[in-house]
CSV table of N, CA and C in Angstrom, one decimal:
chain,number,residue,atom,x,y,z
A,1,ASP,N,99.5,99.1,87.7
A,1,ASP,CA,100.0,99.3,86.1
A,1,ASP,C,100.7,97.8,85.7
A,2,ASN,N,100.3,97.5,84.7
A,2,ASN,CA,100.8,96.0,84.2
A,2,ASN,C,102.1,96.1,83.7
A,3,LYS,N,102.4,97.3,83.2
A,3,LYS,CA,103.8,97.4,82.8
A,3,LYS,C,104.7,97.3,83.9
A,4,LYS,N,104.4,98.0,84.9
A,4,LYS,CA,105.4,97.9,86.1
A,4,LYS,C,105.3,96.6,86.8
A,5,ALA,N,104.1,96.0,86.8
A,5,ALA,CA,104.0,94.5,87.5
A,5,ALA,C,104.9,93.5,86.5
A,6,GLN,N,104.9,93.8,85.3
A,6,GLN,CA,105.5,92.8,84.4
A,6,GLN,C,107.0,92.9,84.5
A,7,ALA,N,107.6,94.2,84.6
A,7,ALA,CA,109.0,94.5,85.1
A,7,ALA,C,109.4,94.1,86.3
A,8,LEU,N,108.6,94.1,87.5
A,8,LEU,CA,109.1,93.6,88.9
A,8,LEU,C,108.8,92.3,88.6
A,9,ALA,N,107.9,91.6,87.7
A,9,ALA,CA,108.1,90.1,87.8
A,9,ALA,C,109.4,89.6,86.9
A,10,LYS,N,110.0,90.3,86.2
A,10,LYS,CA,111.0,90.2,85.3
A,10,LYS,C,110.9,89.1,84.3
A,11,GLY,N,109.6,89.2,83.7
A,11,GLY,CA,109.2,88.5,82.5
A,11,GLY,C,108.2,87.6,82.9
A,12,GLY,N,108.1,87.2,84.2
A,12,GLY,CA,107.5,85.9,84.5
A,12,GLY,C,106.1,86.0,84.6
A,13,ASN,N,105.2,85.2,84.8
A,13,ASN,CA,103.8,85.2,84.6
A,13,ASN,C,103.2,85.3,86.0
A,14,HIS,N,102.9,87.0,86.3
A,14,HIS,CA,102.6,87.2,87.8
A,14,HIS,C,101.1,87.3,87.9
A,15,GLN,N,100.1,87.1,87.1
A,15,GLN,CA,98.8,86.9,87.2
A,15,GLN,C,98.4,87.8,88.0
A,16,GLY,N,98.8,89.1,88.0
A,16,GLY,CA,98.3,90.1,89.1
A,16,GLY,C,98.6,90.2,90.7
A,17,TYR,N,99.8,89.1,90.9
A,17,TYR,CA,100.0,88.8,92.2
A,17,TYR,C,101.6,89.1,92.4
A,18,LEU,N,102.3,89.8,93.2
A,18,LEU,CA,103.5,89.8,93.5
A,18,LEU,C,104.0,89.9,94.9
A,19,LEU,N,105.0,89.2,95.4
A,19,LEU,CA,105.4,89.0,96.4
A,19,LEU,C,106.8,89.4,96.7
A,20,GLU,N,107.0,90.1,97.7
A,20,GLU,CA,108.6,90.4,97.9
A,20,GLU,C,108.9,89.7,99.4
A,21,ILE,N,109.8,88.9,99.2
A,21,ILE,CA,110.2,88.2,100.4
A,21,ILE,C,111.7,88.2,100.9
A,22,GLU,N,112.3,87.8,101.8
A,22,GLU,CA,113.6,87.8,102.2
A,22,GLU,C,114.1,86.4,101.6
A,23,GLU,N,115.5,86.4,101.3
A,23,GLU,CA,116.0,84.9,100.7
A,23,GLU,C,115.3,83.6,101.6
A,24,PHE,N,115.0,82.6,100.8
A,24,PHE,CA,114.6,81.5,101.4
A,24,PHE,C,115.8,80.6,102.1
A,25,GLU,N,115.4,80.5,103.7
A,25,GLU,CA,116.2,79.8,104.3
A,25,GLU,C,116.0,78.0,104.5
A,26,TYR,N,117.1,77.4,104.0
A,26,TYR,CA,116.8,75.9,104.1
A,26,TYR,C,117.1,75.4,105.5
A,27,ALA,N,116.1,74.3,105.8
A,27,ALA,CA,116.4,73.7,107.2
A,27,ALA,C,117.7,73.2,107.1
A,28,HIS,N,118.3,72.8,108.6
A,28,HIS,CA,119.6,72.2,108.8
A,28,HIS,C,119.1,70.7,108.6
A,29,MET,N,119.9,70.0,108.1
A,29,MET,CA,119.7,68.4,108.1
A,29,MET,C,119.3,67.8,109.6
A,30,LYS,N,120.3,68.2,110.5
A,30,LYS,CA,119.9,67.7,111.9
A,30,LYS,C,118.5,68.0,112.3
A,31,ASP,N,117.8,69.0,111.9
A,31,ASP,CA,116.7,69.4,112.5
A,31,ASP,C,115.4,68.5,111.6
A,32,VAL,N,115.8,68.4,110.4
A,32,VAL,CA,114.8,67.7,109.6
A,32,VAL,C,114.7,66.4,110.1
A,33,LYS,N,115.8,65.7,110.6
A,33,LYS,CA,115.9,64.3,111.0
A,33,LYS,C,115.3,64.1,112.3
A,34,LYS,N,114.8,65.0,112.9
A,34,LYS,CA,113.9,64.9,114.4
A,34,LYS,C,112.6,64.6,113.7
A,35,GLY,N,112.2,65.0,112.5
A,35,GLY,CA,110.6,64.6,112.3
A,35,GLY,C,110.3,63.2,112.2
A,36,GLU,N,109.0,63.1,112.1
A,36,GLU,CA,108.6,61.5,112.2
A,36,GLU,C,108.0,61.3,110.6
A,37,PHE,N,107.6,62.1,109.7
A,37,PHE,CA,106.9,61.9,108.5
A,37,PHE,C,107.8,63.1,107.6
A,38,ILE,N,108.9,62.6,107.0
A,38,ILE,CA,109.8,63.2,105.9
A,38,ILE,C,109.8,62.6,104.6
A,39,VAL,N,109.6,63.4,103.7
A,39,VAL,CA,109.6,63.1,102.1
A,39,VAL,C,110.8,63.4,101.5
A,40,VAL,N,111.3,62.3,100.9
A,40,VAL,CA,112.6,62.8,100.1
A,40,VAL,C,112.3,62.6,98.8
A,41,LEU,N,112.8,63.8,98.1
A,41,LEU,CA,112.8,63.9,96.7
A,41,LEU,C,114.0,64.0,96.1
A,42,ASP,N,114.6,62.8,95.4
A,42,ASP,CA,115.6,62.6,94.8
A,42,ASP,C,115.8,62.7,93.2
A,43,GLY,N,116.3,63.6,92.8
A,43,GLY,CA,116.7,63.7,91.3
A,43,GLY,C,115.5,64.3,90.5
A,44,LEU,N,114.3,64.8,91.1
A,44,LEU,CA,113.2,65.6,90.4
A,44,LEU,C,113.8,66.8,89.7
A,45,GLN,N,113.4,67.3,88.7
A,45,GLN,CA,114.1,68.4,88.0
A,45,GLN,C,112.8,69.3,87.7
A,46,ASP,N,111.7,68.9,87.4
A,46,ASP,CA,110.5,69.6,87.1
A,46,ASP,C,109.8,70.5,88.3
A,47,VAL,N,110.0,71.9,88.2
A,47,VAL,CA,109.8,73.0,89.3
A,47,VAL,C,108.2,72.7,89.4
A,48,GLY,N,107.4,72.3,88.4
A,48,GLY,CA,106.0,72.4,88.7
A,48,GLY,C,105.7,71.1,89.5
A,49,ASN,N,106.4,70.0,89.1
A,49,ASN,CA,106.1,68.8,89.8
A,49,ASN,C,106.9,69.1,91.2
A,50,ILE,N,107.8,69.4,91.5
A,50,ILE,CA,108.2,69.5,93.0
A,50,ILE,C,107.3,70.6,93.8
A,51,GLY,N,106.9,71.5,93.2
A,51,GLY,CA,106.0,72.5,93.8
A,51,GLY,C,104.6,71.9,94.1
A,52,ALA,N,104.1,71.3,93.3
A,52,ALA,CA,103.0,70.3,93.5
A,52,ALA,C,103.0,69.3,94.6
A,53,ILE,N,104.2,68.8,94.8
A,53,ILE,CA,104.5,67.5,95.8
A,53,ILE,C,104.7,68.3,97.0
A,54,VAL,N,105.2,69.6,97.2
A,54,VAL,CA,105.6,70.2,98.3
A,54,VAL,C,104.2,70.7,98.8
A,55,ARG,N,103.5,71.3,97.8
A,55,ARG,CA,101.8,71.8,98.2
A,55,ARG,C,100.9,70.5,98.8
A,56,THR,N,101.3,69.3,98.2
A,56,THR,CA,100.5,68.2,98.6
A,56,THR,C,101.1,67.7,100.1
A,57,CYS,N,102.6,67.8,100.4
A,57,CYS,CA,103.0,67.5,101.7
A,57,CYS,C,102.6,68.3,102.8
A,58,TYR,N,102.5,69.8,102.4
A,58,TYR,CA,102.2,70.5,103.4
A,58,TYR,C,100.6,70.3,103.8
A,59,ALA,N,99.5,69.9,102.9
A,59,ALA,CA,98.3,69.8,103.2
A,59,ALA,C,98.2,68.3,104.0
A,60,MET,N,99.1,67.7,103.7
A,60,MET,CA,99.1,66.0,104.4
A,60,MET,C,99.8,66.1,105.9
A,61,GLY,N,100.4,67.1,106.2
A,61,GLY,CA,100.9,67.2,107.3
A,61,GLY,C,102.4,66.7,107.7
A,62,VAL,N,103.1,66.5,106.3
A,62,VAL,CA,104.5,66.3,106.4
A,62,VAL,C,105.5,67.1,107.3
A,63,ASP,N,106.1,66.6,107.9
A,63,ASP,CA,107.0,67.2,108.9
A,63,ASP,C,108.2,68.4,108.2
A,64,SER,N,109.0,67.5,107.2
A,64,SER,CA,109.9,68.3,106.5
A,64,SER,C,110.1,67.2,105.3
A,65,ILE,N,110.8,68.0,104.1
A,65,ILE,CA,111.2,67.6,102.6
A,65,ILE,C,112.5,67.9,102.7
A,66,VAL,N,113.0,66.8,102.3
A,66,VAL,CA,114.5,66.8,101.7
A,66,VAL,C,114.7,66.7,100.3
A,67,ILE,N,115.3,67.9,99.6
A,67,ILE,CA,115.6,67.5,98.2
A,67,ILE,C,117.1,67.2,97.7
A,68,CYS,N,117.2,66.0,97.0
A,68,CYS,CA,118.7,65.8,96.9
A,68,CYS,C,118.8,65.4,95.5
A,69,GLY,N,119.8,65.2,95.0
A,69,GLY,CA,120.1,64.7,93.6
A,69,GLY,C,120.0,65.6,92.5
A,70,LEU,N,120.5,66.9,92.9
A,70,LEU,CA,120.4,68.3,91.9
A,70,LEU,C,121.7,68.7,91.9
A,71,LYS,N,122.1,69.3,91.1
A,71,LYS,CA,123.4,70.1,90.9
A,71,LYS,C,123.0,71.5,91.3
A,72,ASN,N,121.6,72.1,90.9
A,72,ASN,CA,121.6,73.4,91.3
A,72,ASN,C,120.1,73.5,91.6
A,73,PHE,N,119.7,74.4,92.4
A,73,PHE,CA,118.2,74.4,93.0
A,73,PHE,C,117.9,75.9,93.2
A,74,TYR,N,116.8,76.5,92.5
A,74,TYR,CA,116.3,77.9,92.8
A,74,TYR,C,115.1,77.6,93.2
A,75,PRO,N,114.9,78.2,94.4
A,75,PRO,CA,113.6,77.9,95.4
A,75,PRO,C,112.5,78.9,94.5
A,76,THR,N,112.9,80.0,94.0
A,76,THR,CA,111.8,80.9,93.4
A,76,THR,C,110.6,80.2,92.9
A,77,PRO,N,110.8,79.6,91.8
A,77,PRO,CA,109.7,78.8,91.0
A,77,PRO,C,108.9,78.1,91.9
A,78,ILE,N,109.7,77.0,92.7
A,78,ILE,CA,109.0,76.0,93.6
A,78,ILE,C,108.0,76.8,94.4
A,79,ILE,N,108.4,77.7,95.1
A,79,ILE,CA,107.6,78.6,96.0
A,79,ILE,C,106.3,78.9,95.4
A,80,ARG,N,106.6,79.4,94.1
A,80,ARG,CA,105.3,80.0,93.5
A,80,ARG,C,104.4,78.7,93.1
A,81,THR,N,105.1,77.7,92.5
A,81,THR,CA,104.2,76.6,92.1
A,81,THR,C,103.5,75.9,93.4
A,82,SER,N,104.1,76.1,94.6
A,82,SER,CA,103.8,75.4,95.9
A,82,SER,C,102.7,76.3,96.5
A,83,SER,N,102.2,77.3,95.7
A,83,SER,CA,101.4,78.3,96.3
A,83,SER,C,101.7,78.8,97.8
A,84,GLY,N,103.0,79.1,97.7
A,84,GLY,CA,103.5,79.5,98.9
A,84,GLY,C,103.7,78.5,100.1
A,85,ALA,N,103.5,77.3,100.0
A,85,ALA,CA,103.4,76.1,100.8
A,85,ALA,C,105.0,75.8,101.6
A,86,MET,N,105.9,76.1,100.4
A,86,MET,CA,107.0,75.8,100.9
A,86,MET,C,107.7,77.1,101.9
A,87,LEU,N,107.2,78.2,102.0
A,87,LEU,CA,107.4,79.1,102.9
A,87,LEU,C,107.1,78.5,104.3
A,88,ASP,N,106.2,77.7,104.5
A,88,ASP,CA,105.9,77.2,106.0
A,88,ASP,C,106.3,75.7,106.0
A,89,MET,N,107.1,75.1,105.4
A,89,MET,CA,107.7,73.9,105.5
A,89,MET,C,109.1,73.8,105.5
A,90,PRO,N,109.5,73.0,106.3
A,90,PRO,CA,111.1,73.1,106.6
A,90,PRO,C,111.6,72.1,105.5
A,91,VAL,N,112.4,72.7,104.5
A,91,VAL,CA,113.1,72.2,103.3
A,91,VAL,C,114.4,72.1,103.3
A,92,ALA,N,115.3,70.9,103.2
A,92,ALA,CA,116.9,70.9,103.3
A,92,ALA,C,117.3,70.5,102.0
A,93,ILE,N,118.3,70.8,101.7
A,93,ILE,CA,118.7,70.6,100.4
A,93,ILE,C,120.1,69.8,100.3
A,94,SER,N,120.4,68.8,99.8
A,94,SER,CA,121.5,68.2,99.7
A,94,SER,C,121.9,68.2,98.3
A,95,TYR,N,123.3,68.9,97.8
A,95,TYR,CA,123.4,69.1,96.5
A,95,TYR,C,124.4,68.0,95.9
A,96,ASN,N,124.3,67.6,94.8
A,96,ASN,CA,125.3,66.7,94.2
A,96,ASN,C,126.6,67.5,93.8
A,97,SER,N,127.8,67.0,93.7
A,97,SER,CA,128.8,67.7,93.4
A,97,SER,C,129.3,67.3,92.3
């Protein structure tokens, strides 16, 4: 039912697909530092760009991603724009104060 799907998506563009997952758990910085191929995203704001980068990093075999330079970070749109790749990639966050 499209009305129910729209209500579950809270007004978002669900395109006929919905996923219920537990809260995203970020990787610890000490674990991220063990990787050989780490991508650092500093100050990126656009969730579409971040999601596309995460998706590309996943495809290229990046060990982990560090996102820094942000005051707030919400993983839901990034997970969506990364086509779920963020769910299988260690991502650490370093917030600005």
